[in-house]
Short mmCIF file of C-alpha atoms in Angstrom, two decimals:
data_model
loop_
_atom_site.label_atom_id
_atom_site.label_comp_id
_atom_site.label_asym_id
_atom_site.label_seq_id
_atom_site.Cartn_x
_atom_site.Cartn_y
_atom_site.Cartn_z
CA MET A 56 -0.21 -0.03 -0.31
CA GLN A 57 2.49 2.48 1.27
CA ARG A 58 4.62 1.14 -1.29
CA ALA A 59 2.34 1.83 -4.45
CA ALA A 60 1.36 5.61 -2.88
CA LYS A 61 5.40 6.19 -3.71
CA CYS A 62 5.62 4.57 -6.40
CA ALA A 63 1.98 6.35 -7.56
CA LEU A 64 3.89 9.93 -6.58
CA ARG A 65 7.11 8.65 -8.11
CA LEU A 66 5.29 8.86 -11.30
CA ASP A 67 3.39 12.25 -10.74
CA ILE A 68 6.47 13.84 -9.59
CA SER A 69 8.94 12.19 -12.83
CA ARG A 70 5.64 14.04 -14.65
CA ALA A 71 4.99 17.58 -12.73
CA PHE A 72 8.73 18.29 -12.21
CA CYS A 73 10.20 16.88 -15.88
CA PRO A 74 12.00 19.71 -16.57
CA SER A 75 13.19 21.34 -13.96
CA ASN A 76 15.50 17.59 -12.58
CA VAL A 77 17.40 17.55 -16.16
CA ARG A 78 19.92 20.51 -14.11
CA ASN A 79 20.44 18.02 -11.67
CA CYS A 80 23.09 15.19 -11.92
CA ARG A 81 23.21 13.32 -15.19
CA ALA A 82 22.17 10.31 -13.86
CA VAL A 83 18.69 11.15 -11.91
CA ASN A 84 18.47 13.56 -15.08
CA ARG A 85 18.38 10.61 -17.94
CA VAL A 86 15.95 8.41 -16.44
CA ASN A 87 14.01 11.50 -15.12
CA GLY A 88 13.64 12.86 -17.77
CA SER A 89 11.03 10.12 -19.69
CA VAL A 90 7.93 11.56 -19.74
CA SER A 91 6.51 8.89 -21.33
CA CYS A 92 6.20 6.52 -18.53
CA ARG A 93 2.73 5.26 -18.32
CA ARG A 94 2.93 2.65 -15.33
CA TYR A 95 5.04 1.86 -12.58
CA SER A 96 8.85 1.43 -13.77
CA VAL A 97 11.08 -0.89 -13.10
CA LEU A 98 13.29 0.56 -12.17
CA PRO A 99 13.96 2.73 -9.05
CA PRO A 100 15.58 6.58 -10.24
CA PRO A 101 19.05 5.70 -10.19
CA ARG A 102 20.95 7.65 -7.16
CA ASP A 103 24.00 7.71 -8.30
CA GLU A 104 26.50 7.14 -11.53
CA GLU A 105 27.71 3.31 -10.58
CA GLU A 106 24.21 2.32 -9.76
CA LYS A 107 22.63 3.12 -13.33
CA ALA A 108 26.09 1.35 -14.46
CA MET A 109 25.45 -1.43 -12.49
CA LEU A 110 21.56 -1.94 -13.50
CA ASP A 111 22.56 -0.61 -17.36
CA SER A 112 24.38 -3.75 -17.64
CA MET A 113 22.31 -6.47 -16.21
CA LEU A 114 19.47 -5.09 -18.53
CA ARG A 115 21.89 -5.19 -21.81
CA VAL A 116 22.50 -8.77 -21.02
CA ASP A 117 19.23 -10.25 -19.99
CA HIS A 118 17.63 -7.98 -23.45
CA ALA A 119 20.58 -10.03 -25.22
CA GLY A 120 19.44 -12.85 -23.46
CA GLU A 121 15.70 -13.05 -24.40
CA TYR A 122 16.91 -11.76 -27.46
CA GLY A 123 18.98 -14.32 -28.77
CA ALA A 124 16.18 -16.94 -27.10
CA ASN A 125 14.01 -15.58 -29.07
CA ARG A 126 16.56 -16.45 -32.26
CA ILE A 127 17.25 -19.85 -31.20
CA TYR A 128 13.59 -20.85 -30.94
CA ALA A 129 12.91 -19.22 -33.96
CA GLY A 130 15.57 -21.66 -36.00
CA GLN A 131 14.05 -24.69 -34.16
CA MET A 132 10.96 -23.50 -35.70
CA ALA A 133 12.24 -23.57 -39.28
CA VAL A 134 13.79 -26.79 -38.97
CA LEU A 135 10.41 -28.89 -36.82
CA GLY A 136 7.41 -26.16 -37.81
CA ARG A 137 5.39 -28.36 -39.34
CA THR A 138 6.41 -31.21 -37.17
CA GLN A 139 4.50 -32.73 -34.09
CA THR A 140 6.78 -30.86 -31.46
CA GLY A 141 6.38 -27.83 -33.81
CA PRO A 142 3.00 -26.36 -31.52
CA LEU A 143 4.77 -26.75 -28.20
CA ILE A 144 8.45 -25.09 -29.65
CA GLN A 145 5.92 -22.34 -30.67
CA HIS A 146 4.25 -22.50 -27.24
CA MET A 147 7.56 -21.93 -25.63
CA TRP A 148 8.94 -19.33 -28.08
CA ASP A 149 5.59 -17.25 -27.71
CA GLN A 150 6.62 -16.88 -23.69
CA GLU A 151 9.83 -15.84 -25.11
CA LYS A 152 8.64 -13.43 -27.51
CA MET A 153 6.49 -11.72 -24.24
CA HIS A 154 9.99 -11.84 -22.48
CA LEU A 155 12.07 -9.70 -25.41
CA GLU A 156 8.77 -7.15 -25.46
CA ARG A 157 8.72 -6.56 -22.22
CA PHE A 158 12.71 -5.93 -21.57
CA ASN A 159 12.27 -4.07 -24.90
CA GLU A 160 9.42 -1.91 -23.09
CA ILE A 161 11.46 -1.35 -20.02
CA LEU A 162 15.55 -0.41 -22.14
CA GLY A 163 13.42 2.01 -24.18
CA GLU A 164 12.40 3.83 -20.92
CA HIS A 165 15.12 3.68 -19.23
CA ARG A 166 17.99 4.70 -22.13
CA VAL A 167 19.67 1.69 -21.47
CA ARG A 168 22.14 1.02 -24.12
CA PRO A 169 21.10 -2.51 -25.91
CA THR A 170 24.56 -4.73 -26.68
CA LEU A 171 26.48 -3.50 -29.49
CA LEU A 172 26.75 -7.58 -30.54
CA LEU A 173 22.89 -8.19 -31.58
CA PRO A 174 23.31 -9.07 -35.21
CA LEU A 175 25.56 -11.87 -34.03
CA TRP A 176 23.13 -12.79 -31.76
CA ASN A 177 20.98 -13.02 -34.47
CA ILE A 178 22.57 -14.43 -36.56
CA ALA A 179 23.69 -17.68 -33.70
CA GLY A 180 21.52 -18.01 -32.02
CA PHE A 181 19.46 -18.80 -35.47
CA ALA A 182 21.77 -21.00 -36.46
CA LEU A 183 22.38 -23.37 -32.82
CA GLY A 184 18.04 -23.52 -33.06
CA ALA A 185 18.29 -24.94 -36.88
CA CYS A 186 21.06 -27.12 -36.05
CA THR A 187 20.39 -28.69 -33.11
CA ALA A 188 16.61 -28.94 -34.62
CA LEU A 189 18.15 -30.47 -37.33
CA LEU A 190 19.16 -33.32 -35.08
CA GLY A 191 15.35 -34.30 -34.60
CA LYS A 192 13.13 -33.15 -32.13
CA GLU A 193 15.51 -34.88 -29.00
CA GLY A 194 17.85 -32.31 -30.38
CA ALA A 195 16.18 -29.71 -29.87
CA MET A 196 14.85 -29.98 -26.38
CA ALA A 197 18.36 -31.00 -25.51
CA CYS A 198 19.39 -27.39 -26.81
CA THR A 199 16.87 -26.08 -25.53
CA VAL A 200 17.39 -27.62 -21.74
CA ALA A 201 21.10 -26.82 -22.43
CA VAL A 202 20.44 -22.76 -22.61
CA GLU A 203 17.07 -22.14 -21.06
CA GLU A 204 19.63 -24.25 -17.91
CA SER A 205 22.29 -21.17 -18.23
CA ILE A 206 19.60 -18.78 -18.54
CA SER A 207 17.92 -19.60 -15.40
CA GLU A 208 21.42 -19.85 -13.28
CA HIS A 209 22.02 -16.18 -14.75
CA TYR A 210 18.96 -14.98 -13.33
CA ASN A 211 19.49 -16.28 -9.76
CA SER A 212 22.40 -15.05 -10.40
CA GLN A 213 21.00 -11.80 -10.77
CA ILE A 214 18.68 -12.36 -8.25
CA ARG A 215 21.29 -12.97 -5.76
CA THR A 216 22.93 -9.59 -6.52
CA LEU A 217 20.02 -7.74 -6.25
CA MET A 218 19.11 -9.06 -2.96
CA GLU A 219 22.09 -8.29 -1.68
CA ALA A 220 22.44 -5.06 -2.70
CA ASP A 221 19.26 -3.59 -1.38
CA PRO A 222 15.68 -5.83 -1.82
CA GLU A 223 13.79 -3.61 -0.91
CA ARG A 224 15.34 -0.88 -3.27
CA TYR A 225 15.02 -3.43 -6.32
CA THR A 226 11.41 -4.93 -5.59
CA GLU A 227 9.46 -4.53 -8.99
CA LEU A 228 13.04 -5.54 -10.74
CA LEU A 229 13.28 -8.77 -8.48
CA GLN A 230 9.51 -9.47 -8.93
CA LEU A 231 9.82 -8.98 -12.93
CA ILE A 232 13.46 -11.48 -12.74
CA LYS A 233 11.85 -13.90 -10.74
CA GLU A 234 8.72 -14.58 -13.07
CA PHE A 235 10.58 -14.96 -16.09
CA ARG A 236 13.26 -17.22 -14.28
CA ASP A 237 10.49 -19.76 -13.27
CA ASP A 238 9.26 -19.33 -17.13
CA GLU A 239 12.32 -20.13 -18.03
CA ILE A 240 12.48 -22.98 -15.64
CA GLU A 241 9.41 -24.41 -16.19
CA HIS A 242 10.93 -24.36 -20.33
CA HIS A 243 13.54 -26.48 -19.18
CA ASP A 244 11.94 -28.89 -17.67
CA THR A 245 9.66 -29.26 -20.64
CA GLY A 246 12.84 -29.87 -22.68
CA LEU A 247 13.78 -32.72 -20.14
CA GLU A 248 10.45 -34.42 -20.47
CA HIS A 249 9.67 -34.64 -23.68
CA ASP A 250 13.55 -36.87 -24.41
CA ALA A 251 15.87 -34.05 -24.75
CA GLU A 252 18.37 -36.57 -22.46
CA SER A 253 18.35 -38.96 -25.38
CA VAL A 254 19.83 -37.62 -27.97
CA PRO A 255 23.51 -39.01 -28.76
CA GLY A 256 26.42 -36.78 -27.99
CA TYR A 257 24.06 -35.49 -24.65
CA LEU A 258 26.77 -34.64 -22.52
CA LEU A 259 28.86 -33.12 -25.30
CA LEU A 260 26.13 -30.30 -26.37
CA LYS A 261 25.16 -29.75 -23.64
CA THR A 262 28.58 -27.95 -22.38
CA ALA A 263 29.10 -27.32 -25.21
CA ILE A 264 26.08 -24.73 -25.66
CA GLN A 265 26.48 -23.77 -22.26
CA ALA A 266 30.52 -22.54 -22.51
CA GLY A 267 28.96 -21.07 -25.52
CA CYS A 268 25.76 -18.97 -23.21
CA LYS A 269 28.11 -18.38 -20.70
CA ALA A 270 30.64 -16.58 -22.78
CA ALA A 271 27.63 -14.74 -24.36
CA ILE A 272 26.55 -13.19 -21.19
CA TYR A 273 29.95 -11.96 -20.21
CA ILE A 274 30.58 -10.47 -23.30
CA SER A 275 26.81 -8.55 -23.44
CA GLN A 276 27.54 -7.28 -20.13
CA ARG A 277 30.66 -5.90 -21.05
CA ILE A 278 29.80 -4.29 -24.85
CA MET B 261 42.34 25.46 11.59
CA ALA B 262 39.18 28.13 13.41
CA ALA B 263 42.10 30.23 15.95
CA LEU B 264 43.66 30.53 12.96
CA ILE B 265 41.15 32.21 11.14
CA ARG B 266 39.95 34.16 14.18
CA GLY B 267 43.51 34.77 14.21
CA LEU B 268 43.61 35.56 10.76
CA ARG B 269 40.16 38.17 10.79
CA ALA B 270 41.68 40.08 14.16
CA GLY B 271 45.42 40.91 11.71
CA ARG B 272 44.33 42.87 9.03
CA VAL B 273 47.66 43.27 7.88
CA LEU B 274 48.56 39.24 7.64
CA ARG B 275 45.07 38.74 5.77
CA GLY B 276 46.74 42.24 2.67
CA LEU B 277 49.94 40.59 2.93
CA GLY B 278 49.22 37.12 2.26
CA SER B 279 46.59 37.85 -0.79
CA VAL B 280 49.70 39.89 -2.31
CA ALA B 281 51.88 36.99 -1.76
CA VAL B 282 49.74 34.42 -3.73
CA GLN B 283 49.06 36.74 -6.25
CA GLY B 284 52.73 36.86 -6.95
CA THR B 285 53.32 33.66 -7.46
CA LEU B 286 51.04 32.64 -10.64
CA SER B 287 51.66 29.18 -12.57
CA PRO B 288 49.58 26.45 -13.14
CA GLN B 289 52.53 24.25 -12.81
CA CYS B 290 52.41 24.09 -8.73
CA SER B 291 53.26 21.34 -6.97
CA ASN B 292 51.11 18.98 -4.92
CA VAL B 293 51.96 21.05 -1.75
CA ARG B 294 51.93 24.43 -3.38
CA ARG B 295 48.89 24.11 -4.90
CA GLY B 296 47.07 22.51 -1.61
CA PHE B 297 48.16 25.52 0.38
CA HIS B 298 46.75 27.69 -2.40
CA ARG B 299 44.23 25.69 -2.63
CA ALA B 300 43.56 26.44 1.41
CA ALA B 301 44.61 30.10 0.93
CA LEU B 302 42.09 30.67 -1.26
CA LEU B 303 39.69 29.29 0.38
CA ARG B 304 40.60 31.11 3.12
CA LEU B 305 40.21 34.08 0.75
CA ALA B 306 36.83 33.55 -0.33
CA ASN B 307 35.24 32.38 2.79
CA ASP B 308 36.68 35.59 4.03
CA SER B 309 35.41 37.95 2.01
CA LYS B 310 31.91 35.93 1.42
CA SER B 311 31.53 35.57 5.18
CA ASP B 312 32.07 39.21 5.54
CA THR B 313 29.70 40.79 3.34
CA SER B 314 27.25 38.31 3.83
CA VAL B 315 26.77 36.92 7.43
CA PRO B 316 26.52 38.79 9.73
CA PRO B 317 28.51 39.05 11.88
CA PRO B 318 28.24 38.53 15.85
CA SER B 319 28.20 41.27 18.51
CA TYR B 320 31.76 40.95 20.46
CA HIS B 321 33.21 41.71 16.20
CA GLU B 322 32.22 45.08 16.28
CA VAL B 323 35.23 46.41 16.28
CA ASP B 324 36.65 44.73 13.21
CA THR B 325 33.53 44.48 11.46
CA ALA B 326 33.82 48.47 11.19
CA GLY B 327 37.64 47.28 9.98
CA GLU B 328 36.81 44.40 7.81
CA SER B 329 34.19 45.79 5.80
CA SER B 330 35.81 48.85 4.94
CA SER B 331 38.61 46.54 4.35
CA SER B 332 36.59 44.09 2.22
CA SER B 333 34.65 46.53 0.14
CA ALA B 334 38.69 47.93 -1.41
CA HIS B 335 39.34 43.92 -1.48
CA GLY B 336 36.78 42.45 -4.73
CA GLU B 337 33.81 43.52 -5.94
CA SER B 338 33.08 39.83 -6.64
CA SER B 339 30.83 39.03 -3.34
CA GLU B 340 27.71 40.63 -4.60
CA ASP B 341 27.27 38.41 -7.68
CA ALA B 342 24.07 36.05 -6.52
CA GLN B 343 26.52 32.88 -5.31
CA PRO B 344 25.68 30.57 -2.20
CA ASN B 345 27.25 31.20 1.18
CA THR B 346 30.47 29.55 2.23
CA SER B 347 32.02 28.39 5.61
CA PHE B 348 34.43 27.18 6.73
CA GLN B 349 34.97 23.80 9.02
CA ASP B 350 35.68 23.86 11.99
CA GLN B 351 38.40 21.33 14.44
CA SER B 352 35.74 18.76 14.28
CA GLY B 353 35.34 18.68 10.78
CA GLU B 354 31.77 19.69 10.81
CA HIS B 355 30.62 21.87 7.78
CA GLY B 356 28.68 25.09 7.77
CA GLU B 357 24.90 25.25 6.49
CA ASP B 358 25.56 26.26 2.70
CA TYR B 359 28.96 24.18 2.28
CA GLU B 360 30.12 25.20 -1.37
CA THR B 361 32.09 22.10 -2.63
CA GLU B 362 35.37 22.20 -4.47
CA GLU B 363 33.12 21.13 -8.13
CA GLN B 364 31.10 23.98 -7.08
CA LEU B 365 33.15 26.48 -7.27
CA GLN B 366 35.40 25.49 -10.12
CA ALA B 367 32.10 25.87 -12.21
CA ARG B 368 31.59 29.03 -10.85
CA ILE B 369 35.30 30.03 -11.68
CA LEU B 370 34.98 28.74 -15.50
CA THR B 371 31.69 30.35 -16.19
CA ALA B 372 32.85 33.42 -15.30
CA ALA B 373 36.12 32.38 -17.92
CA LEU B 374 34.11 32.08 -20.57
CA GLU B 375 33.07 36.13 -20.65
CA PHE B 376 37.00 36.24 -21.73
CA VAL B 377 37.34 33.45 -23.92
CA PRO B 378 36.58 36.69 -26.77
CA GLN B 379 39.79 37.90 -24.95
CA HIS B 380 42.37 35.57 -24.38
CA GLY B 381 41.15 32.23 -25.83
CA TRP B 382 40.88 29.22 -24.32
CA THR B 383 43.66 29.49 -22.32
CA VAL B 384 44.55 29.64 -18.65
CA GLU B 385 44.44 32.84 -18.88
CA ALA B 386 41.22 33.42 -18.84
CA ILE B 387 40.24 31.60 -16.16
CA ALA B 388 42.77 33.84 -14.36
CA ALA B 389 40.58 36.55 -15.88
CA GLY B 390 36.98 34.54 -14.04
CA ALA B 391 38.79 33.98 -11.02
CA GLU B 392 39.39 37.54 -10.54
CA THR B 393 35.98 39.09 -11.15
CA LEU B 394 34.81 36.08 -8.30
CA GLY B 395 36.95 37.89 -5.90
CA LEU B 396 39.49 35.13 -5.87
CA SER B 397 43.36 35.27 -6.76
CA SER B 398 44.91 34.72 -10.10
CA ALA B 399 46.28 31.34 -8.68
CA SER B 400 43.64 29.29 -8.49
CA THR B 401 44.17 28.31 -12.09
CA GLY B 402 46.15 26.20 -10.65
CA MET B 403 43.34 23.98 -9.06
CA PHE B 404 42.82 23.21 -12.67
CA ASN B 405 45.10 20.77 -13.78
CA ASN B 406 43.74 20.12 -16.96
CA GLY B 407 43.79 23.99 -18.06
CA ALA B 408 42.49 24.95 -21.00
CA GLY B 409 41.08 21.26 -21.28
CA ASP B 410 39.24 22.19 -18.25
CA LEU B 411 37.46 25.15 -19.27
CA ALA B 412 36.92 24.03 -22.83
CA LEU B 413 35.40 20.54 -20.96
CA HIS B 414 32.94 22.46 -19.05
CA PHE B 415 31.62 24.99 -21.78
CA VAL B 416 30.66 22.18 -23.73
CA ALA B 417 28.90 20.29 -20.59
CA GLN B 418 26.89 23.64 -20.19
CA CYS B 419 25.76 23.65 -23.96
CA ASN B 420 24.77 20.36 -23.49
CA ALA B 421 23.06 20.76 -20.62
CA GLN B 422 21.28 23.57 -21.74
CA LEU B 423 19.66 21.79 -24.36
CA ALA B 424 18.91 18.99 -22.41
CA GLU B 425 16.59 21.46 -20.55
CA THR B 426 16.01 22.92 -24.19
CA LEU B 427 14.91 19.84 -25.28
CA ALA B 428 13.32 18.57 -22.10
CA GLU B 429 10.50 22.18 -21.88
CA GLN B 430 9.68 21.11 -25.20
CA ASN B 431 8.68 17.44 -24.67
CA ASN B 432 5.89 18.73 -21.74
CA GLN B 433 4.82 20.88 -24.35
CA VAL B 434 4.01 18.67 -26.82
CA GLN B 435 2.63 16.54 -23.81
CA LEU B 436 0.64 18.97 -22.50
CA GLY B 437 -0.63 19.85 -25.91
CA GLN B 438 0.81 23.20 -26.09
CA ALA B 439 2.44 22.48 -28.73
CA GLU B 440 2.61 20.13 -32.26
CA SER B 441 4.96 17.42 -32.34
CA LYS B 442 7.82 17.76 -34.78
CA LYS B 443 8.99 14.93 -37.72
CA THR B 444 12.62 13.26 -36.76
CA ALA B 445 14.08 15.58 -39.40
CA GLU B 446 12.81 18.32 -38.35
CA PHE B 447 13.05 17.85 -34.51
CA LEU B 448 16.94 16.57 -35.01
CA ARG B 449 17.77 19.88 -37.35
CA ASP B 450 16.49 22.40 -35.14
CA ALA B 451 17.95 20.57 -32.10
CA VAL B 452 21.15 20.75 -34.00
CA GLU B 453 20.77 24.47 -35.23
CA VAL B 454 19.69 25.18 -30.97
CA ARG B 455 23.43 23.59 -30.06
CA LEU B 456 25.15 25.18 -32.58
CA ARG B 457 23.58 28.31 -32.32
CA MET B 458 25.45 28.17 -28.91
CA LEU B 459 28.78 28.34 -30.55
CA ILE B 460 28.33 31.58 -31.47
CA PRO B 461 29.62 34.10 -29.52
CA TYR B 462 32.30 31.93 -29.18
CA ILE B 463 33.05 31.21 -32.77
CA ASP B 464 35.72 33.08 -33.70
CA THR B 465 38.39 30.94 -30.82
CA TRP B 466 36.00 27.56 -31.01
CA PRO B 467 38.66 26.54 -33.55
CA GLN B 468 41.35 26.82 -30.64
CA ALA B 469 38.34 25.57 -28.18
CA MET B 470 38.33 22.02 -30.89
CA SER B 471 42.44 21.33 -31.24
CA ILE B 472 41.79 21.69 -27.22
CA LEU B 473 39.15 18.68 -27.15
CA LEU B 474 41.18 16.67 -29.18
CA LEU B 475 43.87 16.35 -27.29
CA PRO B 476 44.64 12.18 -26.32
CA HIS B 477 43.88 13.19 -22.64
CA ASN B 478 40.88 15.00 -23.39
CA ILE B 479 39.20 13.00 -26.23
CA PRO B 480 37.94 10.29 -23.32
CA ASP B 481 35.75 13.15 -21.97
CA SER B 482 35.12 15.22 -25.20
CA LEU B 483 33.91 11.30 -26.78
CA LYS B 484 31.33 11.31 -23.46
CA HIS B 485 29.73 14.45 -23.66
CA LEU B 486 29.48 14.19 -27.41
CA SER B 487 27.29 10.35 -27.32
CA THR B 488 25.46 11.71 -24.09
CA MET B 489 24.90 15.01 -26.27
CA VAL B 490 23.54 12.75 -29.00
CA ASP B 491 21.54 10.28 -27.13
CA ASP B 492 19.57 13.26 -25.29
CA ILE B 493 18.64 14.28 -28.92
CA TRP B 494 17.64 11.06 -30.49
CA TYR B 495 15.87 10.04 -27.15
CA TYR B 496 13.31 13.41 -27.17
CA ALA B 497 13.54 12.91 -31.23
CA GLY B 498 11.26 10.06 -29.65
CA ASP B 499 13.72 6.83 -30.24
CA ARG B 500 13.26 3.76 -28.14
CA SER B 501 14.52 1.30 -30.28
CA THR B 502 16.98 -1.69 -28.63
CA ASP B 503 18.48 -3.38 -32.20
CA VAL B 504 21.27 -1.74 -34.51
CA ASN B 505 19.61 1.34 -34.90
CA TRP B 506 20.37 2.44 -31.59
CA TYR B 507 24.40 2.95 -32.76
CA THR B 508 22.91 3.45 -36.61
CA ARG B 509 20.98 6.37 -35.66
CA ARG B 510 23.50 7.93 -33.10
CA ALA B 511 26.92 6.99 -35.46
CA ALA B 512 24.51 9.33 -38.48
CA LEU B 513 23.64 12.13 -36.16
CA THR B 514 27.29 12.29 -34.85
CA GLY B 515 28.54 12.64 -38.19
CA ILE B 516 26.23 14.48 -39.30
CA TYR B 517 26.72 17.09 -36.19
CA ASN B 518 30.74 17.00 -35.53
CA THR B 519 30.08 17.98 -39.88
CA THR B 520 27.99 20.77 -39.74
CA GLU B 521 30.42 22.60 -36.92
CA LEU B 522 33.27 22.66 -38.84
CA VAL B 523 31.68 23.91 -42.30
CA MET B 524 30.51 26.49 -38.80
CA VAL B 525 33.58 27.67 -37.93
CA GLN B 526 34.56 28.77 -41.19
CA ASP B 527 31.02 29.90 -42.79
CA SER B 528 30.99 34.31 -42.66
CA SER B 529 27.92 33.86 -44.41
CA PRO B 530 24.85 36.26 -42.66
CA ASP B 531 24.17 34.87 -39.56
CA PHE B 532 25.67 31.34 -40.71
CA GLU B 533 22.64 31.14 -43.59
CA GLU B 534 25.44 28.11 -45.32
CA THR B 535 25.61 26.20 -42.55
CA TRP B 536 21.65 25.74 -41.43
CA ALA B 537 22.12 25.28 -44.97
CA PHE B 538 24.68 22.01 -45.29
CA LEU B 539 22.72 21.26 -42.27
CA ASP B 540 19.62 20.88 -43.94
CA ASN B 541 21.39 18.55 -46.63
CA ARG B 542 22.53 16.59 -45.02
CA ILE B 543 19.75 15.90 -42.63
CA LYS B 544 18.59 14.85 -45.69
CA ASP B 545 21.02 12.44 -47.12
CA VAL B 546 20.11 10.35 -43.59
CA VAL B 547 16.90 10.10 -44.12
CA ASN B 548 17.42 9.32 -47.81
CA MET B 549 20.02 6.39 -46.34
CA ALA B 550 17.26 5.26 -43.67
CA ASN B 551 14.31 4.93 -46.89
CA THR B 552 16.87 3.63 -49.00
CA ALA B 553 17.96 1.02 -46.24
CA LYS B 554 14.18 -0.10 -45.08
CA GLN B 555 13.74 -1.16 -49.57
CA VAL B 556 16.94 -3.15 -48.93
CA GLN B 557 15.61 -4.50 -46.83
CA ALA B 558 12.40 -5.36 -47.62
CA THR B 559 13.50 -6.26 -50.64
CA GLY B 560 16.64 -8.74 -48.47
CA GLU B 561 12.87 -10.45 -47.26
CA ALA B 562 12.01 -11.27 -50.72
CA VAL B 563 14.85 -12.79 -51.81
CA VAL B 564 15.55 -14.84 -48.66
CA GLN B 565 12.05 -16.09 -49.02
CA GLY B 566 12.29 -17.17 -52.93
CA LEU B 567 15.36 -18.95 -51.14
CA MET B 568 13.21 -20.86 -49.03
CA GLY B 569 11.61 -21.20 -51.52
CA ALA B 570 13.55 -22.51 -53.66
CA ALA B 571 14.74 -24.99 -50.69
CA ILE B 572 11.39 -26.55 -50.19
CA THR B 573 11.22 -27.60 -53.77
CA LEU B 574 14.40 -29.04 -53.70
CA LYS B 575 13.43 -31.08 -50.62
CA ASN B 576 10.64 -32.01 -52.10
CA LEU B 577 12.26 -33.40 -55.68
CA THR B 578 15.12 -35.35 -53.19
CA GLY B 579 11.59 -36.64 -50.63
CA MET B 580 12.95 -35.32 -47.52
CA ASN B 581 10.19 -33.65 -47.02
CA GLN B 582 7.74 -36.16 -45.80
CA ARG B 583 5.87 -36.43 -42.40
CA ARG B 584 7.60 -38.60 -39.61
#
């Protein structure tokens, strides 16, 4: 209740004092300058450059991750779209599309720079999805399991970072990340249910994909 | 520290001596120790002059007040111009009410120095002249490790802040329905024009400032200012892209801004008409490029679909396209 009141007050302040806030410190200026926020903003107004940098890099890598996952499912659908697993993959893809859209909104609202390597993740994701799908339904499921495990581990570590920093302050962001992490874990479990482990070379494939994901996360946080 | 200051207050002669001694040593390449001494001397001078004119002294200093006010009026005219009060730290380290940070003081000096840029150029002399108008010693240039670079960067930051304020105000007007929203090309053109017009008072010396900003140790800061400005302009133009367009748009606008700035410094037409014409043409180019890019993308998509069709045909021919 109190939090809702605080959020509403913050919203009003950011609308009414928009022009004068611009004179304040740059970091605050960049967020409070957005008059386009129509509802709760997921991030608190940053209190200094450091926090803005940390939140920026977190959102950048999350956005890149969802974008990559989107492309992986697109690749899988391109190969397996007309088979029996088509509807299942389509369902998971739709959820990822929803996540990506949410992150697009947040990035636009909070003026976060997207990663420069998006074209690379575009191609790499599609290629990964298509190649694993060519191994059959089990291959596609194995890829899903590996990627979703990486992503949910990554979200968990972000949740840990935010909880250690200040759970009160980042409540909305934590809620969002938890919700997305639960969706990813659901995808992971779905993959396991649909015979992911029966693909030949499962462990090798899984390790390779997860190593790639870790590298992608590391780079996207910085560039 | 407090006792020392009270001692200074009582000793008018000592204060007079201090100002002469500090003024005599004008050199930007001070060692750290001397810089620290100057800083302390300056702050004491600044504090004394300010607290004399702005803080009403307690009753037991009445005898001193008469002496102080006469010598402070002789000392300098500076303190009257609406500056924040400064007060000293006492020995327990507590601050007085309107404590001014060093950054604020530096900002004030640099703002005052801008007046003297047409006369002295973007140099340490301009900073020294600016400091003197604030009633500080010209040796306060020792505070600025980067000399003229600090002045140029401060000016750029000030212009960018002004631009952001103007754009936010315009945005507010549009949101409130009091103004029409502009098309993107027009918006960009107007924003760049507003920003470049801020250079007009300093246009004769601007090439010097540009070369200062391109010095290797200034490049990170000037690039940061440039990218912040371009990001601000695009944000208020309504760009919310989260893909590679984010980068291409900002790169395009950076190119437009830099080339227009270069044209402006050698433009001698009345009210810089040629510059604005050049700007118009560059913006048109970018818009054309964007349209071309869209067409290329559409063509590319059509080509990909054609290839997919060919692949499916091939699969059908080879019998691979059977339902499993």
